[in-house]
Amino acid sequence: MTLRVVIADDEDLIRAGLRIIIDSEPELTVVGEAADGAAVLPVVRRERPDVVLMDVRMPAVDGIQATRTLVALDDPPKVLVVTTFENDDYVYDALRAGADGFLLKRARPEELVRAIKLVATGESLLFPAAIRSLAAGRPTTDVPGIARLTSREGDVLRLMTRGLSNGEIAAELVVGQETVKTHVGNVLTKLGARDRTQAVIAAYESGFVSPR
């Protein structure tokens, strides 16, 4: 199956470069572009992509607000933030808004391709150490769903913060992958999280797992 990608970036050169890389992959195809966050929604509604590459700093509507708009759709695409700076509050805010991961603009072409495929599957976390670094130093806050996790669901969440896939978590806990999939689903439901990234952020923000 070919993954459909939309590129949202205000720089023509960046969009052109990303398109060349993506279209060179037989399993990926660019189906649309947007030069501002305000233009992303119409393109997504028309093209129904699997993944949106989202710049965070755009002139009229930034990538954070655009991400909030996309994740509120009935059938939202995955959102992969593409940014210049790793330790950027804009990136963290975009992740909190619902982005599924982020990638630096200086990443190699093969890293971009891998990131798109990884985000599309949603089975593991993209750059867990970088997300932990972004969460460090921020004050903890109450996340009610944390208290509702069972002991085993807590174990699964801790392993999710390390970026482990379902198969790796299953091996670590010596259980079946279907069991892990059920636990992951329960964790997301109890935390009100859209995906693993949101669950991991909740784990850090609640103090359930320390990012330090």
PDB file of C-alpha atoms in Angstrom:
ATOM      1  CA  MET A   1       0.000   0.000   0.000  1.00  0.00           C
ATOM      2  CA  THR A   2       1.301   3.448  -0.950  1.00  0.00           C
ATOM      3  CA  LEU A   3       1.333   6.007   1.865  1.00  0.00           C
ATOM      4  CA  ARG A   4      -0.168   9.351   0.846  1.00  0.00           C
ATOM      5  CA  VAL A   5       1.712  12.411   2.131  1.00  0.00           C
ATOM      6  CA  VAL A   6       0.902  16.131   2.305  1.00  0.00           C
ATOM      7  CA  ILE A   7       3.719  18.657   2.863  1.00  0.00           C
ATOM      8  CA  ALA A   8       2.999  21.871   4.797  1.00  0.00           C
ATOM      9  CA  ASP A   9       5.893  24.355   4.812  1.00  0.00           C
ATOM     10  CA  ASP A  10       6.139  28.038   3.921  1.00  0.00           C
ATOM     11  CA  GLU A  11       9.489  27.604   2.128  1.00  0.00           C
ATOM     12  CA  ASP A  12       9.219  26.567  -1.518  1.00  0.00           C
ATOM     13  CA  LEU A  13      12.693  25.025  -1.492  1.00  0.00           C
ATOM     14  CA  ILE A  14      11.938  22.846   1.539  1.00  0.00           C
ATOM     15  CA  ARG A  15       8.690  21.596  -0.007  1.00  0.00           C
ATOM     16  CA  ALA A  16      10.434  20.824  -3.291  1.00  0.00           C
ATOM     17  CA  GLY A  17      13.235  18.926  -1.567  1.00  0.00           C
ATOM     18  CA  LEU A  18      10.863  16.885   0.558  1.00  0.00           C
ATOM     19  CA  ARG A  19       8.745  16.047  -2.484  1.00  0.00           C
ATOM     20  CA  ILE A  20      11.774  14.757  -4.410  1.00  0.00           C
ATOM     21  CA  ILE A  21      12.784  12.478  -1.523  1.00  0.00           C
ATOM     22  CA  ILE A  22       9.282  11.160  -0.907  1.00  0.00           C
ATOM     23  CA  ASP A  23       8.333  10.612  -4.537  1.00  0.00           C
ATOM     24  CA  SER A  24      11.533   8.649  -5.091  1.00  0.00           C
ATOM     25  CA  GLU A  25      10.192   5.977  -2.741  1.00  0.00           C
ATOM     26  CA  PRO A  26       7.800   3.445  -4.330  1.00  0.00           C
ATOM     27  CA  GLU A  27       5.801   3.107  -1.095  1.00  0.00           C
ATOM     28  CA  LEU A  28       5.300   6.875  -0.663  1.00  0.00           C
ATOM     29  CA  THR A  29       3.687   9.590  -2.756  1.00  0.00           C
ATOM     30  CA  VAL A  30       3.088  13.316  -2.262  1.00  0.00           C
ATOM     31  CA  VAL A  31      -0.569  14.122  -2.944  1.00  0.00           C
ATOM     32  CA  GLY A  32      -0.608  17.789  -1.952  1.00  0.00           C
ATOM     33  CA  GLU A  33       1.239  20.806  -0.581  1.00  0.00           C
ATOM     34  CA  ALA A  34       0.375  23.819   1.573  1.00  0.00           C
ATOM     35  CA  ALA A  35       2.443  26.973   2.072  1.00  0.00           C
ATOM     36  CA  ASP A  36       0.688  27.966   5.299  1.00  0.00           C
ATOM     37  CA  GLY A  37      -1.155  26.308   8.173  1.00  0.00           C
ATOM     38  CA  ALA A  38      -4.418  27.869   7.025  1.00  0.00           C
ATOM     39  CA  ALA A  39      -4.159  26.033   3.710  1.00  0.00           C
ATOM     40  CA  VAL A  40      -3.532  22.597   5.206  1.00  0.00           C
ATOM     41  CA  LEU A  41      -7.115  21.662   6.108  1.00  0.00           C
ATOM     42  CA  PRO A  42      -8.608  22.062   2.591  1.00  0.00           C
ATOM     43  CA  VAL A  43      -5.754  20.000   1.117  1.00  0.00           C
ATOM     44  CA  VAL A  44      -6.205  17.261   3.727  1.00  0.00           C
ATOM     45  CA  ARG A  45      -9.964  17.131   3.201  1.00  0.00           C
ATOM     46  CA  ARG A  46      -9.489  16.869  -0.548  1.00  0.00           C
ATOM     47  CA  GLU A  47      -6.600  14.397  -0.646  1.00  0.00           C
ATOM     48  CA  ARG A  48      -7.146  12.384   2.581  1.00  0.00           C
ATOM     49  CA  PRO A  49      -3.431  11.713   3.226  1.00  0.00           C
ATOM     50  CA  ASP A  50      -2.043   9.164   5.640  1.00  0.00           C
ATOM     51  CA  VAL A  51       0.676  11.518   6.923  1.00  0.00           C
ATOM     52  CA  VAL A  52       1.121  15.305   6.977  1.00  0.00           C
ATOM     53  CA  LEU A  53       4.646  16.739   7.225  1.00  0.00           C
ATOM     54  CA  MET A  54       4.074  19.897   9.265  1.00  0.00           C
ATOM     55  CA  ASP A  55       6.408  22.853   9.682  1.00  0.00           C
ATOM     56  CA  VAL A  56       5.778  24.515  13.068  1.00  0.00           C
ATOM     57  CA  ARG A  57       6.729  28.079  12.161  1.00  0.00           C
ATOM     58  CA  MET A  58       4.506  29.429   9.387  1.00  0.00           C
ATOM     59  CA  PRO A  59       3.322  33.040   8.903  1.00  0.00           C
ATOM     60  CA  ALA A  60      -0.487  33.174   9.168  1.00  0.00           C
ATOM     61  CA  VAL A  61      -1.450  29.949  10.990  1.00  0.00           C
ATOM     62  CA  ASP A  62       1.405  28.060  12.628  1.00  0.00           C
ATOM     63  CA  GLY A  63       1.827  24.303  12.681  1.00  0.00           C
ATOM     64  CA  ILE A  64       0.579  24.012  16.258  1.00  0.00           C
ATOM     65  CA  GLN A  65      -2.865  25.408  15.470  1.00  0.00           C
ATOM     66  CA  ALA A  66      -2.948  23.535  12.166  1.00  0.00           C
ATOM     67  CA  THR A  67      -2.198  20.294  14.026  1.00  0.00           C
ATOM     68  CA  ARG A  68      -5.042  20.928  16.493  1.00  0.00           C
ATOM     69  CA  THR A  69      -7.391  21.420  13.551  1.00  0.00           C
ATOM     70  CA  LEU A  70      -6.298  18.215  11.826  1.00  0.00           C
ATOM     71  CA  VAL A  71      -6.461  15.937  14.873  1.00  0.00           C
ATOM     72  CA  ALA A  72     -10.023  17.126  15.511  1.00  0.00           C
ATOM     73  CA  LEU A  73     -11.165  15.598  12.200  1.00  0.00           C
ATOM     74  CA  ASP A  74     -13.241  12.413  12.291  1.00  0.00           C
ATOM     75  CA  ASP A  75     -10.516  10.502  10.451  1.00  0.00           C
ATOM     76  CA  PRO A  76      -7.340  12.509  11.095  1.00  0.00           C
ATOM     77  CA  PRO A  77      -4.031  11.901   9.335  1.00  0.00           C
ATOM     78  CA  LYS A  78      -0.842  11.270  11.259  1.00  0.00           C
ATOM     79  CA  VAL A  79       1.126  14.490  11.769  1.00  0.00           C
ATOM     80  CA  LEU A  80       4.926  14.505  11.608  1.00  0.00           C
ATOM     81  CA  VAL A  81       6.481  17.817  12.615  1.00  0.00           C
ATOM     82  CA  VAL A  82       9.504  18.785  10.519  1.00  0.00           C
ATOM     83  CA  THR A  83      11.560  21.416  12.312  1.00  0.00           C
ATOM     84  CA  THR A  84      14.911  23.194  12.284  1.00  0.00           C
ATOM     85  CA  PHE A  85      15.551  23.115  16.022  1.00  0.00           C
ATOM     86  CA  GLU A  86      15.256  20.028  18.230  1.00  0.00           C
ATOM     87  CA  ASN A  87      14.905  21.770  21.602  1.00  0.00           C
ATOM     88  CA  ASP A  88      12.098  24.059  20.570  1.00  0.00           C
ATOM     89  CA  ASP A  89       9.010  24.868  22.637  1.00  0.00           C
ATOM     90  CA  TYR A  90       7.081  24.997  19.365  1.00  0.00           C
ATOM     91  CA  VAL A  91       7.886  21.325  18.805  1.00  0.00           C
ATOM     92  CA  TYR A  92       6.742  20.334  22.287  1.00  0.00           C
ATOM     93  CA  ASP A  93       3.546  22.368  21.913  1.00  0.00           C
ATOM     94  CA  ALA A  94       2.891  20.678  18.570  1.00  0.00           C
ATOM     95  CA  LEU A  95       3.334  17.250  20.179  1.00  0.00           C
ATOM     96  CA  ARG A  96       0.959  18.241  22.977  1.00  0.00           C
ATOM     97  CA  ALA A  97      -1.492  19.460  20.337  1.00  0.00           C
ATOM     98  CA  GLY A  98      -1.567  15.998  18.780  1.00  0.00           C
ATOM     99  CA  ALA A  99       1.444  15.600  16.484  1.00  0.00           C
ATOM    100  CA  ASP A 100       2.677  12.017  16.321  1.00  0.00           C
ATOM    101  CA  GLY A 101       6.397  12.764  16.205  1.00  0.00           C
ATOM    102  CA  PHE A 102       8.985  15.153  14.875  1.00  0.00           C
ATOM    103  CA  LEU A 103      11.984  15.155  12.587  1.00  0.00           C
ATOM    104  CA  LEU A 104      14.796  17.648  12.034  1.00  0.00           C
ATOM    105  CA  LYS A 105      15.027  19.289   8.613  1.00  0.00           C
ATOM    106  CA  ARG A 106      18.697  18.296   8.443  1.00  0.00           C
ATOM    107  CA  ALA A 107      17.767  14.591   8.684  1.00  0.00           C
ATOM    108  CA  ARG A 108      19.054  12.304   5.975  1.00  0.00           C
ATOM    109  CA  PRO A 109      16.605  11.185   3.253  1.00  0.00           C
ATOM    110  CA  GLU A 110      16.473   7.623   4.615  1.00  0.00           C
ATOM    111  CA  GLU A 111      15.624   8.990   8.080  1.00  0.00           C
ATOM    112  CA  LEU A 112      12.737  10.975   6.619  1.00  0.00           C
ATOM    113  CA  VAL A 113      11.381   7.918   4.819  1.00  0.00           C
ATOM    114  CA  ARG A 114      11.708   5.772   7.945  1.00  0.00           C
ATOM    115  CA  ALA A 115       9.998   8.438  10.066  1.00  0.00           C
ATOM    116  CA  ILE A 116       7.009   8.674   7.725  1.00  0.00           C
ATOM    117  CA  LYS A 117       6.560   4.891   7.731  1.00  0.00           C
ATOM    118  CA  LEU A 118       7.011   4.633  11.500  1.00  0.00           C
ATOM    119  CA  VAL A 119       4.511   7.389  12.238  1.00  0.00           C
ATOM    120  CA  ALA A 120       2.027   5.825   9.816  1.00  0.00           C
ATOM    121  CA  THR A 121       2.057   2.505  11.690  1.00  0.00           C
ATOM    122  CA  GLY A 122       1.890   4.107  15.150  1.00  0.00           C
ATOM    123  CA  GLU A 123       3.462   1.056  16.786  1.00  0.00           C
ATOM    124  CA  SER A 124       6.452   2.772  18.369  1.00  0.00           C
ATOM    125  CA  LEU A 125       7.650   6.206  19.386  1.00  0.00           C
ATOM    126  CA  LEU A 126       9.769   8.401  17.129  1.00  0.00           C
ATOM    127  CA  PHE A 127      12.895   9.675  18.926  1.00  0.00           C
ATOM    128  CA  PRO A 128      11.870   8.872  22.524  1.00  0.00           C
ATOM    129  CA  ALA A 129      15.048  10.402  23.989  1.00  0.00           C
ATOM    130  CA  ALA A 130      14.376  13.711  22.252  1.00  0.00           C
ATOM    131  CA  ILE A 131      10.791  13.776  23.524  1.00  0.00           C
ATOM    132  CA  ARG A 132      12.084  13.064  27.039  1.00  0.00           C
ATOM    133  CA  SER A 133      14.527  15.956  26.679  1.00  0.00           C
ATOM    134  CA  LEU A 134      11.739  18.309  25.581  1.00  0.00           C
ATOM    135  CA  ALA A 135       9.648  17.294  28.605  1.00  0.00           C
ATOM    136  CA  ALA A 136      12.479  17.793  31.109  1.00  0.00           C
ATOM    137  CA  GLY A 137      12.235  20.866  33.305  1.00  0.00           C
ATOM    138  CA  ARG A 138       8.516  21.396  32.779  1.00  0.00           C
ATOM    139  CA  PRO A 139       6.243  21.407  35.839  1.00  0.00           C
ATOM    140  CA  THR A 140       4.136  18.343  36.538  1.00  0.00           C
ATOM    141  CA  THR A 141       0.377  18.527  36.237  1.00  0.00           C
ATOM    142  CA  ASP A 142      -2.558  16.334  37.198  1.00  0.00           C
ATOM    143  CA  VAL A 143      -3.521  13.674  34.664  1.00  0.00           C
ATOM    144  CA  PRO A 144      -6.576  11.909  36.189  1.00  0.00           C
ATOM    145  CA  GLY A 145      -6.340   8.825  33.985  1.00  0.00           C
ATOM    146  CA  ILE A 146      -2.929   7.920  35.400  1.00  0.00           C
ATOM    147  CA  ALA A 147      -4.486   6.808  38.683  1.00  0.00           C
ATOM    148  CA  ARG A 148      -6.787   4.426  36.811  1.00  0.00           C
ATOM    149  CA  LEU A 149      -3.970   2.418  35.220  1.00  0.00           C
ATOM    150  CA  THR A 150      -3.493  -1.121  36.448  1.00  0.00           C
ATOM    151  CA  SER A 151      -0.034  -2.256  37.528  1.00  0.00           C
ATOM    152  CA  ARG A 152       0.538  -4.019  34.198  1.00  0.00           C
ATOM    153  CA  GLU A 153      -0.736  -1.041  32.192  1.00  0.00           C
ATOM    154  CA  GLY A 154       1.746   1.098  34.128  1.00  0.00           C
ATOM    155  CA  ASP A 155       4.524  -1.297  33.142  1.00  0.00           C
ATOM    156  CA  VAL A 156       3.471  -1.008  29.510  1.00  0.00           C
ATOM    157  CA  LEU A 157       3.406   2.803  29.678  1.00  0.00           C
ATOM    158  CA  ARG A 158       6.920   2.907  31.143  1.00  0.00           C
ATOM    159  CA  LEU A 159       8.164   0.750  28.275  1.00  0.00           C
ATOM    160  CA  MET A 160       6.305   2.938  25.791  1.00  0.00           C
ATOM    161  CA  THR A 161       8.284   5.948  27.041  1.00  0.00           C
ATOM    162  CA  ARG A 162      11.436   4.085  25.988  1.00  0.00           C
ATOM    163  CA  GLY A 163      10.087   3.837  22.443  1.00  0.00           C
ATOM    164  CA  LEU A 164       9.561   0.070  22.458  1.00  0.00           C
ATOM    165  CA  SER A 165       7.253  -1.491  19.878  1.00  0.00           C
ATOM    166  CA  ASN A 166       4.483  -3.925  20.784  1.00  0.00           C
ATOM    167  CA  GLY A 167       6.757  -6.850  19.965  1.00  0.00           C
ATOM    168  CA  GLU A 168       9.577  -5.488  22.113  1.00  0.00           C
ATOM    169  CA  ILE A 169       7.212  -4.818  25.012  1.00  0.00           C
ATOM    170  CA  ALA A 170       5.850  -8.351  24.692  1.00  0.00           C
ATOM    171  CA  ALA A 171       9.379  -9.764  24.893  1.00  0.00           C
ATOM    172  CA  GLU A 172      10.215  -7.587  27.895  1.00  0.00           C
ATOM    173  CA  LEU A 173       7.095  -8.613  29.826  1.00  0.00           C
ATOM    174  CA  VAL A 174       7.024 -12.202  28.498  1.00  0.00           C
ATOM    175  CA  VAL A 175       3.458 -11.933  27.198  1.00  0.00           C
ATOM    176  CA  GLY A 176       1.823 -12.157  23.776  1.00  0.00           C
ATOM    177  CA  GLN A 177       1.694  -9.239  21.361  1.00  0.00           C
ATOM    178  CA  GLU A 178      -2.104  -9.276  21.359  1.00  0.00           C
ATOM    179  CA  THR A 179      -2.024  -8.878  25.131  1.00  0.00           C
ATOM    180  CA  VAL A 180       0.297  -5.891  24.764  1.00  0.00           C
ATOM    181  CA  LYS A 181      -1.937  -4.403  22.078  1.00  0.00           C
ATOM    182  CA  THR A 182      -4.877  -4.648  24.481  1.00  0.00           C
ATOM    183  CA  HIS A 183      -2.890  -2.991  27.279  1.00  0.00           C
ATOM    184  CA  VAL A 184      -1.729  -0.199  24.978  1.00  0.00           C
ATOM    185  CA  GLY A 185      -5.327   0.419  23.916  1.00  0.00           C
ATOM    186  CA  ASN A 186      -6.417   0.568  27.548  1.00  0.00           C
ATOM    187  CA  VAL A 187      -3.634   3.023  28.388  1.00  0.00           C
ATOM    188  CA  LEU A 188      -4.617   5.327  25.526  1.00  0.00           C
ATOM    189  CA  THR A 189      -8.288   5.182  26.497  1.00  0.00           C
ATOM    190  CA  LYS A 190      -7.696   5.887  30.191  1.00  0.00           C
ATOM    191  CA  LEU A 191      -5.342   8.774  29.466  1.00  0.00           C
ATOM    192  CA  GLY A 192      -7.543  10.195  26.719  1.00  0.00           C
ATOM    193  CA  ALA A 193      -4.521   9.970  24.444  1.00  0.00           C
ATOM    194  CA  ARG A 194      -4.711   9.919  20.645  1.00  0.00           C
ATOM    195  CA  ASP A 195      -1.594   7.796  20.283  1.00  0.00           C
ATOM    196  CA  ARG A 196       1.646   6.704  21.970  1.00  0.00           C
ATOM    197  CA  THR A 197       3.204  10.142  21.765  1.00  0.00           C
ATOM    198  CA  GLN A 198       0.312  11.690  23.679  1.00  0.00           C
ATOM    199  CA  ALA A 199       0.417   8.887  26.260  1.00  0.00           C
ATOM    200  CA  VAL A 200       4.161   9.368  26.789  1.00  0.00           C
ATOM    201  CA  ILE A 201       3.756  13.126  27.205  1.00  0.00           C
ATOM    202  CA  ALA A 202       1.021  12.453  29.799  1.00  0.00           C
ATOM    203  CA  ALA A 203       3.377  10.082  31.619  1.00  0.00           C
ATOM    204  CA  TYR A 204       6.039  12.790  31.835  1.00  0.00           C
ATOM    205  CA  GLU A 205       3.701  15.673  32.625  1.00  0.00           C
ATOM    206  CA  SER A 206       2.003  13.770  35.447  1.00  0.00           C
ATOM    207  CA  GLY A 207       5.327  12.742  36.977  1.00  0.00           C
ATOM    208  CA  PHE A 208       4.442   9.061  36.476  1.00  0.00           C
ATOM    209  CA  VAL A 209       7.778   8.768  34.662  1.00  0.00           C
ATOM    210  CA  SER A 210      10.575  11.271  35.243  1.00  0.00           C
ATOM    211  CA  PRO A 211      12.119  12.741  32.085  1.00  0.00           C
ATOM    212  CA  ARG A 212      15.337  13.516  33.960  1.00  0.00           C
TER     213      ARG A 212
END
